[in-house]
Short mmCIF file of C-alpha atoms in Angstrom, two decimals:
data_model
loop_
_atom_site.label_atom_id
_atom_site.label_comp_id
_atom_site.label_asym_id
_atom_site.label_seq_id
_atom_site.Cartn_x
_atom_site.Cartn_y
_atom_site.Cartn_z
CA MET A 1 -26.26 58.05 96.13
CA LEU A 2 -28.49 54.98 95.86
CA THR A 3 -30.59 55.80 92.80
CA GLY A 4 -34.21 56.72 93.41
CA LEU A 5 -34.17 56.33 97.19
CA SER A 6 -34.35 58.95 99.90
CA LEU A 7 -31.43 59.35 102.24
CA SER A 8 -33.62 58.11 105.08
CA MET A 9 -34.25 54.84 103.21
CA VAL A 10 -30.52 54.48 102.47
CA ALA A 11 -29.80 54.96 106.18
CA LEU A 12 -32.43 52.35 107.11
CA LEU A 13 -31.02 49.78 104.67
CA LEU A 14 -27.48 50.55 105.84
CA VAL A 15 -28.38 49.95 109.49
CA ALA A 16 -30.31 46.79 108.57
CA GLY A 17 -27.35 45.29 106.71
CA VAL A 18 -24.92 45.99 109.55
CA VAL A 19 -27.32 44.64 112.19
CA LEU A 20 -27.79 41.45 110.16
CA ASP A 21 -24.03 41.04 110.01
CA LEU A 22 -23.57 41.57 113.75
CA LEU A 23 -26.39 39.16 114.59
CA LEU A 24 -25.69 36.41 112.08
CA GLY A 25 -22.01 36.70 111.17
CA GLU A 26 -20.60 34.89 108.17
CA THR A 27 -22.67 32.22 106.50
CA ARG A 28 -21.27 28.86 107.63
CA ARG A 29 -21.82 27.14 104.30
CA TRP A 30 -21.85 28.34 100.72
CA HIS A 31 -20.23 31.68 101.45
CA PRO A 32 -20.63 33.77 98.28
CA LEU A 33 -17.07 35.10 98.34
CA VAL A 34 -15.73 31.54 98.50
CA GLY A 35 -17.76 30.70 95.43
CA PHE A 36 -16.50 33.84 93.72
CA GLY A 37 -12.94 32.84 94.59
CA ASN A 38 -13.46 29.53 92.82
CA LEU A 39 -14.79 31.36 89.77
CA ALA A 40 -11.82 33.73 89.83
CA ASN A 41 -9.39 30.80 89.99
CA PHE A 42 -11.13 29.17 87.03
CA ILE A 43 -10.82 32.36 84.96
CA GLU A 44 -7.21 32.97 86.00
CA ARG A 45 -6.07 29.46 85.06
CA ARG A 46 -7.38 29.94 81.55
CA LEU A 47 -6.30 33.49 80.87
CA ASN A 48 -3.05 33.88 82.84
CA ARG A 49 -0.81 32.34 80.20
CA GLY A 50 0.67 33.14 76.85
CA ASN A 51 1.37 36.69 75.76
CA LEU A 52 0.65 38.87 78.78
CA ARG A 53 1.28 41.99 76.75
CA LEU A 54 -2.31 41.47 75.73
CA PRO A 55 -4.81 42.87 78.26
CA ARG A 56 -5.63 39.45 79.72
CA GLY A 57 -5.66 40.69 83.32
CA GLY A 58 -8.18 43.39 82.53
CA LEU A 59 -10.33 40.95 80.56
CA ALA A 60 -10.22 38.46 83.44
CA TRP A 61 -11.27 41.17 85.90
CA ALA A 62 -14.17 42.19 83.68
CA LEU A 63 -15.35 38.61 83.21
CA ALA A 64 -15.24 37.92 86.95
CA VAL A 65 -16.81 41.14 88.23
CA LEU A 66 -19.06 42.83 85.69
CA PRO A 67 -21.58 40.04 84.90
CA LEU A 68 -22.24 39.38 88.59
CA THR A 69 -22.59 43.08 89.36
CA ALA A 70 -24.98 43.52 86.43
CA LEU A 71 -27.01 40.53 87.64
CA PHE A 72 -27.48 42.09 91.06
CA VAL A 73 -28.45 45.41 89.48
CA LEU A 74 -31.27 43.58 87.69
CA LEU A 75 -32.27 41.60 90.79
CA THR A 76 -32.43 44.62 93.10
CA ASP A 77 -34.45 46.50 90.50
CA GLY A 78 -37.18 43.88 90.65
CA ALA A 79 -36.93 42.11 94.00
CA GLY A 80 -37.56 44.97 96.39
CA LEU A 81 -35.52 47.05 98.81
CA TRP A 82 -34.85 44.17 101.20
CA LEU A 83 -32.34 42.68 98.78
CA HIS A 84 -30.07 45.73 99.18
CA ALA A 85 -29.79 45.05 102.91
CA VAL A 86 -29.18 41.33 102.32
CA LEU A 87 -26.41 42.08 99.83
CA LEU A 88 -24.77 44.44 102.30
CA TYR A 89 -24.94 41.72 104.95
CA LEU A 90 -23.29 39.22 102.60
CA CYS A 91 -20.54 41.67 101.63
CA ILE A 92 -19.62 43.34 104.91
CA GLY A 93 -17.19 41.67 107.30
CA LEU A 94 -17.53 43.47 110.63
CA ARG A 95 -18.60 40.45 112.72
CA SER A 96 -16.05 38.32 110.85
CA LEU A 97 -13.22 40.64 111.96
CA ARG A 98 -14.25 40.18 115.56
CA ASP A 99 -14.72 36.43 115.24
CA HIS A 100 -11.24 35.97 113.76
CA THR A 101 -9.27 38.27 116.07
CA ILE A 102 -10.83 38.30 119.55
CA PRO A 103 -10.06 34.55 119.97
CA ILE A 104 -6.39 35.47 119.41
CA TYR A 105 -6.66 38.04 122.21
CA GLU A 106 -8.29 35.44 124.46
CA ALA A 107 -5.63 32.82 123.68
CA LEU A 108 -2.84 35.28 124.49
CA ARG A 109 -4.54 36.36 127.71
CA SER A 110 -4.76 32.71 128.82
CA GLY A 111 -1.12 32.08 127.92
CA ASP A 112 -1.89 29.65 125.06
CA LEU A 113 0.77 30.86 122.62
CA ALA A 114 0.43 27.82 120.34
CA GLN A 115 -3.28 28.44 119.86
CA ALA A 116 -2.69 32.15 119.29
CA ARG A 117 -0.11 31.33 116.61
CA ALA A 118 -2.48 28.93 114.86
CA LEU A 119 -5.34 31.43 114.92
CA THR A 120 -3.17 34.29 113.68
CA ALA A 121 -1.89 32.18 110.78
CA ARG A 122 -5.48 32.01 109.51
CA ILE A 123 -5.75 35.78 108.99
CA VAL A 124 -2.25 36.88 107.89
CA SER A 125 0.26 35.69 105.32
CA ARG A 126 3.34 36.14 107.52
CA ASP A 127 5.00 33.26 109.34
CA THR A 128 3.72 32.77 112.88
CA ALA A 129 5.38 29.47 113.89
CA ASN A 130 7.93 31.23 116.12
CA ALA A 131 6.07 34.49 116.70
CA SER A 132 6.11 36.10 120.13
CA GLU A 133 3.06 37.52 121.89
CA SER A 134 3.99 40.99 120.65
CA ASP A 135 4.40 39.71 117.08
CA LEU A 136 0.97 38.09 117.16
CA ALA A 137 -0.68 41.13 118.73
CA LYS A 138 0.94 43.36 116.11
CA ALA A 139 -0.20 41.15 113.23
CA SER A 140 -3.76 40.98 114.56
CA ALA A 141 -4.03 44.71 115.21
CA GLU A 142 -2.67 45.52 111.76
CA SER A 143 -5.15 43.12 110.17
CA LEU A 144 -8.04 44.69 112.07
CA LEU A 145 -7.09 48.25 111.11
CA GLU A 146 -6.50 47.52 107.44
CA ASN A 147 -9.47 45.20 106.99
CA GLY A 148 -11.66 47.68 108.80
CA ASN A 149 -11.39 49.59 105.56
CA ASP A 150 -11.38 46.67 103.12
CA ALA A 151 -14.13 44.58 104.70
CA VAL A 152 -16.26 47.27 106.33
CA PHE A 153 -15.89 50.93 105.46
CA GLY A 154 -15.15 50.57 101.75
CA THR A 155 -18.23 48.34 101.52
CA LEU A 156 -20.35 50.90 103.37
CA PHE A 157 -19.06 53.72 101.15
CA TRP A 158 -19.95 51.96 97.90
CA PHE A 159 -23.30 50.82 99.33
CA ILE A 160 -24.18 54.44 100.09
CA LEU A 161 -23.31 55.38 96.51
CA LEU A 162 -24.76 52.45 94.57
CA GLY A 163 -26.72 50.26 96.97
CA GLY A 164 -26.34 46.49 97.17
CA PRO A 165 -24.74 46.19 93.71
CA GLY A 166 -22.18 48.81 94.77
CA ALA A 167 -21.24 46.74 97.81
CA VAL A 168 -20.93 43.67 95.59
CA LEU A 169 -18.80 45.55 93.06
CA PHE A 170 -16.41 46.75 95.75
CA ARG A 171 -16.05 43.43 97.53
CA LEU A 172 -15.47 41.49 94.31
CA ALA A 173 -12.84 44.02 93.20
CA ASN A 174 -11.19 43.89 96.62
CA THR A 175 -11.20 40.08 96.57
CA LEU A 176 -9.50 39.99 93.17
CA ASP A 177 -6.82 42.36 94.43
CA ALA A 178 -6.22 39.98 97.37
CA MET A 179 -6.01 37.02 94.98
CA TRP A 180 -4.17 38.51 91.99
CA GLY A 181 -2.54 41.75 93.13
CA TYR A 182 0.93 40.34 93.83
CA ARG A 183 4.28 41.40 92.39
CA SER A 184 5.25 37.81 91.70
CA THR A 185 6.29 36.04 88.54
CA ARG A 186 2.82 34.62 88.14
CA PHE A 187 0.77 37.74 88.87
CA ASN A 188 2.96 40.80 88.28
CA LEU A 189 1.47 41.64 84.88
CA PHE A 190 -1.75 39.67 84.99
CA GLY A 191 -2.81 41.00 88.40
CA ARG A 192 -1.86 44.62 87.80
CA PRO A 193 -5.33 45.71 86.56
CA ALA A 194 -6.98 44.17 89.64
CA ALA A 195 -4.53 45.97 91.94
CA ARG A 196 -4.97 49.32 90.20
CA ILE A 197 -8.77 49.12 90.13
CA ASP A 198 -8.82 48.31 93.83
CA ASP A 199 -6.51 51.25 94.51
CA VAL A 200 -8.92 53.60 92.71
CA MET A 201 -12.07 52.23 94.35
CA ASN A 202 -10.45 52.31 97.79
CA TYR A 203 -8.89 55.77 97.52
CA VAL A 204 -11.72 57.81 99.06
CA PRO A 205 -12.95 55.17 101.57
CA ALA A 206 -9.41 54.65 102.88
CA ARG A 207 -8.97 58.34 103.60
CA LEU A 208 -12.39 58.60 105.22
CA THR A 209 -11.42 55.60 107.36
CA ALA A 210 -8.12 57.22 108.31
CA LEU A 211 -9.94 60.46 109.17
CA SER A 212 -12.44 58.51 111.29
CA TYR A 213 -9.60 56.85 113.21
CA VAL A 214 -8.16 60.30 113.88
CA LEU A 215 -11.48 61.72 115.06
CA LEU A 216 -12.02 58.80 117.44
CA ALA A 217 -8.51 58.95 118.89
CA GLY A 218 -9.58 61.28 121.70
CA ALA A 219 -6.53 62.88 123.30
CA GLY A 220 -4.39 61.11 120.70
CA ARG A 221 -5.87 62.94 117.70
CA ALA A 222 -2.75 64.99 117.06
CA ARG A 223 -0.59 61.87 117.26
CA ALA A 224 -2.88 59.92 114.90
CA TRP A 225 -2.88 62.81 112.40
CA HIS A 226 0.90 63.13 112.58
CA CYS A 227 1.39 59.40 112.03
CA TRP A 228 -0.91 59.51 109.02
CA ARG A 229 0.85 62.43 107.39
CA THR A 230 4.42 61.31 108.10
CA GLN A 231 4.31 57.49 108.00
CA ALA A 232 1.75 56.64 105.32
CA PRO A 233 3.90 57.79 102.36
CA ALA A 234 6.52 55.17 103.25
CA TRP A 235 4.08 52.30 102.63
CA SER A 236 3.90 50.84 99.14
CA SER A 237 0.10 50.62 99.27
CA PRO A 238 -1.45 54.08 98.76
CA ASN A 239 -4.50 53.10 100.80
CA ALA A 240 -3.23 50.75 103.50
CA GLY A 241 -0.65 53.35 104.56
CA PRO A 242 -3.10 56.07 105.70
CA VAL A 243 -5.46 53.57 107.33
CA MET A 244 -2.82 51.67 109.30
CA ALA A 245 -0.72 54.69 110.25
CA SER A 246 -3.66 56.71 111.55
CA GLY A 247 -5.10 53.66 113.32
CA ALA A 248 -1.81 52.84 115.05
CA GLY A 249 -1.46 56.47 116.05
CA ALA A 250 -5.00 56.50 117.41
CA LEU A 251 -4.22 53.43 119.53
CA GLY A 252 -0.89 54.89 120.69
CA VAL A 253 0.97 51.70 119.83
CA SER A 254 3.92 50.81 117.61
CA LEU A 255 3.08 48.56 114.65
CA GLY A 256 4.86 47.83 111.38
CA GLY A 257 8.55 46.97 111.55
CA ALA A 258 9.97 43.47 111.17
CA ALA A 259 7.79 40.56 110.02
CA VAL A 260 8.72 37.13 108.69
CA TYR A 261 7.48 36.07 105.25
CA ASP A 262 8.46 32.71 103.74
CA GLY A 263 11.31 32.40 106.21
CA GLU A 264 12.75 35.83 105.41
CA VAL A 265 12.63 38.84 107.73
CA GLU A 266 11.11 41.86 106.02
CA GLN A 267 11.70 45.28 107.51
CA ARG A 268 8.56 47.32 106.97
CA PRO A 269 8.13 51.04 107.69
CA PRO A 270 7.06 51.90 111.24
CA LEU A 271 3.47 52.63 112.13
CA GLY A 272 2.13 54.60 115.06
CA ALA A 273 3.97 55.65 118.18
CA GLY A 274 4.21 54.22 121.67
CA PRO A 275 4.96 50.84 123.24
CA ALA A 276 5.12 47.58 121.30
CA ALA A 277 1.80 45.86 120.70
CA CYS A 278 0.41 43.54 123.37
CA ALA A 279 -2.66 41.31 123.60
CA GLY A 280 -4.91 44.10 124.84
CA ASP A 281 -4.23 46.11 121.69
CA ILE A 282 -6.13 43.52 119.65
CA GLN A 283 -9.27 44.27 121.63
CA ARG A 284 -8.61 48.01 121.41
CA ALA A 285 -8.20 47.79 117.63
CA TRP A 286 -11.50 45.91 117.35
CA GLN A 287 -13.22 48.55 119.49
CA LEU A 288 -11.82 51.28 117.21
CA VAL A 289 -13.23 49.54 114.13
CA LEU A 290 -16.60 49.04 115.84
CA ARG A 291 -16.79 52.67 117.01
CA THR A 292 -15.87 53.84 113.51
CA THR A 293 -18.73 51.77 112.10
CA LEU A 294 -21.13 53.38 114.58
CA LEU A 295 -19.75 56.80 113.64
CA TRP A 296 -20.44 56.21 109.96
CA LEU A 297 -23.95 54.94 110.65
CA GLY A 298 -24.60 57.87 112.98
CA VAL A 299 -23.46 60.43 110.40
CA VAL A 300 -25.66 58.94 107.67
CA CYS A 301 -28.66 58.75 110.00
CA LEU A 302 -28.11 62.33 111.17
CA LEU A 303 -27.92 63.56 107.59
CA ALA A 304 -31.13 61.65 106.82
CA VAL A 305 -32.93 63.33 109.76
CA LEU A 306 -31.66 66.78 108.76
CA THR A 307 -32.80 66.17 105.20
CA MET A 308 -36.26 65.18 106.39
CA ILE A 309 -36.50 68.25 108.65
CA GLY A 310 -35.36 70.56 105.87
CA ALA A 311 -37.58 69.05 103.18
CA PRO A 312 -40.49 71.29 102.10
CA HIS A 313 -43.90 70.09 103.24
CA ALA A 314 -46.90 70.07 100.99
#
């Protein structure tokens, strides 16, 4: 847990960071992850060449992530507790998930399919030019469920363990996986360390996220659990599988299946159970992510209160 701080202080900083995110959203200019992306591109262009049997991908990851993380360790050690909350705000993406997906729901509800396609193309890599309402709703719901872990719960988990620098470490590692973790000619070897490190760092948060989706499924808990246990192994990602399968099961909707990438139809394993996704499922997926965030905050705050009650008094 955050070194040297009581659980009650960790809970306070956690709530402060999330509230800042919900109130302020993403910074409009000079977003730190955009700047980090530029740094990562600079490093990749210089190291992703030549003999890739050498550990260039691991070296690139270390050069991109470790100095920045060490810098924030030093800064938080001297700047005061407030910096932990600010770093969490800069790293977490809860408000961003809403701001990028609810407009898709609203466009679909108003019948503006062209606008919904354009908005969806901003958050997914699949082709949306000819996507139907169900295709767009499916893509948006899947993005919400998966990024609930990547942009929110994984960040909260590592913040609880290591404070602001832990949130930074996780988000930088997750960003490099998104940039380099492809099985393509360019990145297959170079990006492998980034993909593996992200898999390791996300392993526990992803399963806690999946469990949270199950617990919040209400009458659909058994369905969400069954989807997690039976569908997740079919997904190539060891962490996206549990999160998306349990989330789809919790919503009682069918996700996964066919999607178009670079003009080619890719048949992906099924997720969830129930009718095909519709516009309303985008809003329901957002509500599930929001309620899961509140669950995590509530559990940490409850543990903090119990710790205070059980602490010996002088």
